[in-house]
């Protein structure tokens, strides 16, 4: 079915018009019925007249072309989110809303602004393979999406989704395919994204040698692209991994001098000072974090910092119900709302709490749920 056919019926239903009222003097009601069912392909003249009667300016294919749409797809599928967002904010982009490219307009807007959400499933009958693949990706139906449109961007997106859910082995498999396809396509930004995420996956698996290989490759790509934000992500993740290794002095050199001091990095700075026996500096870092806005769901940064503060201010924190409740609440927020890496980062303190209170079954269940924590290479 053409998108125009769907839109005609949608607009007519919104106005609560019958078919006879809409098509009088333009075409027969039976012909309009076939148009709305996708059984007839109307002329541009008929489309323009039908839409005009409903107060909609239809931009037909004769006085409008789809080059901007193809440009937008190129930006999306090559990982160029910045240029995609800039393009869909131009006045010219709005002309595609009521046009043969209207469905592309809706889908690409979803990707350009925030986290993409699936669009009306009723529109799926109008979609081509590329459009339907994007819809399936927004529905997290990755196997279907990749079957419909196997490209580096969708493989990377699927891999990132698996990584966030803690399925690290599957994530690596998808990301390796993404990286290979990106090399063939020349999609350097996708190569960068895949390499960064693979580095994070190997960090979760405590395979630090592989992590360094992928982060080093990602760093070279980021430097070549001038991708300063991605460079900071690489350095941040590498420093967080040093903390998991117990190398708090090395991690401190990054977090203490980080230019963008947000609440999450200050939380890690406080832990570095805590582990290095400098509680005053740790509390100062937490105080600074408290003055900043939370960016994670459920005020997660505040909850994380509160756990560290309780450890710093109570030498007997393992016997404190307040500390135990704060730690458990923090972990549940990480588990429900954040990628699995946040849980893995907090596992040592969870295990410490359970073991101190002889809750060995719960400690075992945690290790069962996060098997990547058990193996260090």
Short mmCIF file of N, CA and C in Angstrom, two decimals, residues 142 146 151-178 193-194 197-198 200-201 204:
data_model
loop_
_atom_site.label_atom_id
_atom_site.label_comp_id
_atom_site.label_asym_id
_atom_site.label_seq_id
_atom_site.Cartn_x
_atom_site.Cartn_y
_atom_site.Cartn_z
N UNK A 142 15.56 -7.83 16.47
CA UNK A 142 16.81 -7.67 15.73
C UNK A 142 17.00 -8.69 14.64
N UNK A 146 17.79 -7.45 10.85
CA UNK A 146 19.03 -7.77 10.15
C UNK A 146 18.78 -8.61 8.90
N UNK A 151 23.04 -4.33 7.42
CA UNK A 151 24.03 -3.27 7.22
C UNK A 151 24.79 -3.06 8.52
N UNK A 152 25.91 -2.38 8.44
CA UNK A 152 26.77 -2.21 9.62
C UNK A 152 26.06 -1.46 10.73
N UNK A 153 25.23 -0.48 10.37
CA UNK A 153 24.55 0.32 11.38
C UNK A 153 23.63 -0.54 12.24
N UNK A 154 22.80 -1.38 11.60
CA UNK A 154 21.85 -2.20 12.36
C UNK A 154 22.57 -3.29 13.15
N UNK A 155 23.65 -3.84 12.61
CA UNK A 155 24.42 -4.81 13.39
C UNK A 155 25.03 -4.16 14.63
N UNK A 156 25.51 -2.92 14.46
CA UNK A 156 26.06 -2.20 15.62
C UNK A 156 24.98 -1.92 16.65
N UNK A 157 23.81 -1.48 16.18
CA UNK A 157 22.71 -1.19 17.09
C UNK A 157 22.27 -2.44 17.84
N UNK A 158 22.21 -3.57 17.13
CA UNK A 158 21.84 -4.84 17.77
C UNK A 158 22.89 -5.24 18.80
N UNK A 159 24.16 -5.07 18.45
CA UNK A 159 25.23 -5.41 19.38
C UNK A 159 25.21 -4.55 20.63
N UNK A 160 24.95 -3.26 20.46
CA UNK A 160 24.87 -2.36 21.61
C UNK A 160 23.70 -2.74 22.52
N UNK A 161 22.59 -3.14 21.91
CA UNK A 161 21.43 -3.56 22.70
C UNK A 161 21.76 -4.80 23.53
N UNK A 162 22.42 -5.78 22.91
CA UNK A 162 22.83 -6.99 23.64
C UNK A 162 23.80 -6.65 24.77
N UNK A 163 24.72 -5.74 24.49
CA UNK A 163 25.69 -5.33 25.51
C UNK A 163 24.99 -4.69 26.70
N UNK A 164 24.05 -3.82 26.44
CA UNK A 164 23.33 -3.14 27.52
C UNK A 164 22.53 -4.13 28.37
N UNK A 165 22.05 -5.21 27.75
CA UNK A 165 21.26 -6.20 28.47
C UNK A 165 22.14 -7.27 29.13
N UNK A 166 23.44 -7.18 28.91
CA UNK A 166 24.35 -8.11 29.58
C UNK A 166 24.69 -9.35 28.78
N UNK A 167 24.17 -9.48 27.55
CA UNK A 167 24.51 -10.62 26.71
C UNK A 167 25.77 -10.27 25.92
N UNK A 168 26.89 -10.32 26.61
CA UNK A 168 28.14 -9.78 26.06
C UNK A 168 28.67 -10.64 24.92
N UNK A 169 28.58 -11.96 25.04
CA UNK A 169 29.11 -12.84 24.00
C UNK A 169 28.39 -12.61 22.67
N UNK A 170 27.05 -12.53 22.71
CA UNK A 170 26.28 -12.26 21.50
C UNK A 170 26.59 -10.86 20.97
N UNK A 171 26.78 -9.92 21.88
CA UNK A 171 27.11 -8.54 21.46
C UNK A 171 28.40 -8.52 20.65
N UNK A 172 29.42 -9.23 21.12
CA UNK A 172 30.70 -9.25 20.41
C UNK A 172 30.54 -9.83 19.02
N UNK A 173 29.76 -10.89 18.90
CA UNK A 173 29.52 -11.51 17.60
C UNK A 173 28.89 -10.52 16.62
N UNK A 174 27.87 -9.80 17.09
CA UNK A 174 27.18 -8.82 16.24
C UNK A 174 28.09 -7.65 15.89
N UNK A 175 28.87 -7.21 16.86
CA UNK A 175 29.74 -6.06 16.64
C UNK A 175 30.90 -6.39 15.70
N UNK A 176 31.38 -7.62 15.75
CA UNK A 176 32.43 -8.03 14.81
C UNK A 176 31.90 -7.99 13.38
N UNK A 177 30.65 -8.46 13.20
CA UNK A 177 30.03 -8.40 11.87
C UNK A 177 29.83 -6.95 11.44
N UNK A 178 29.40 -6.11 12.38
CA UNK A 178 29.22 -4.69 12.09
C UNK A 178 30.53 -4.06 11.62
N UNK A 193 32.21 3.14 16.50
CA UNK A 193 31.19 2.72 17.46
C UNK A 193 31.34 1.25 17.81
N UNK A 194 31.54 0.41 16.79
CA UNK A 194 31.68 -1.02 17.03
C UNK A 194 32.92 -1.32 17.88
N UNK A 197 32.40 -0.26 21.58
CA UNK A 197 31.49 -1.16 22.30
C UNK A 197 32.13 -2.53 22.51
N UNK A 198 32.91 -3.00 21.53
CA UNK A 198 33.62 -4.27 21.74
C UNK A 198 34.63 -4.13 22.87
N UNK A 200 34.31 -2.26 25.46
CA UNK A 200 33.52 -2.31 26.69
C UNK A 200 33.06 -3.73 27.00
N UNK A 201 32.72 -4.49 25.95
CA UNK A 201 32.32 -5.89 26.16
C UNK A 201 33.46 -6.70 26.76
N UNK A 204 33.90 -5.96 30.35
CA UNK A 204 32.93 -6.70 31.18
C UNK A 204 33.35 -8.15 31.39
#
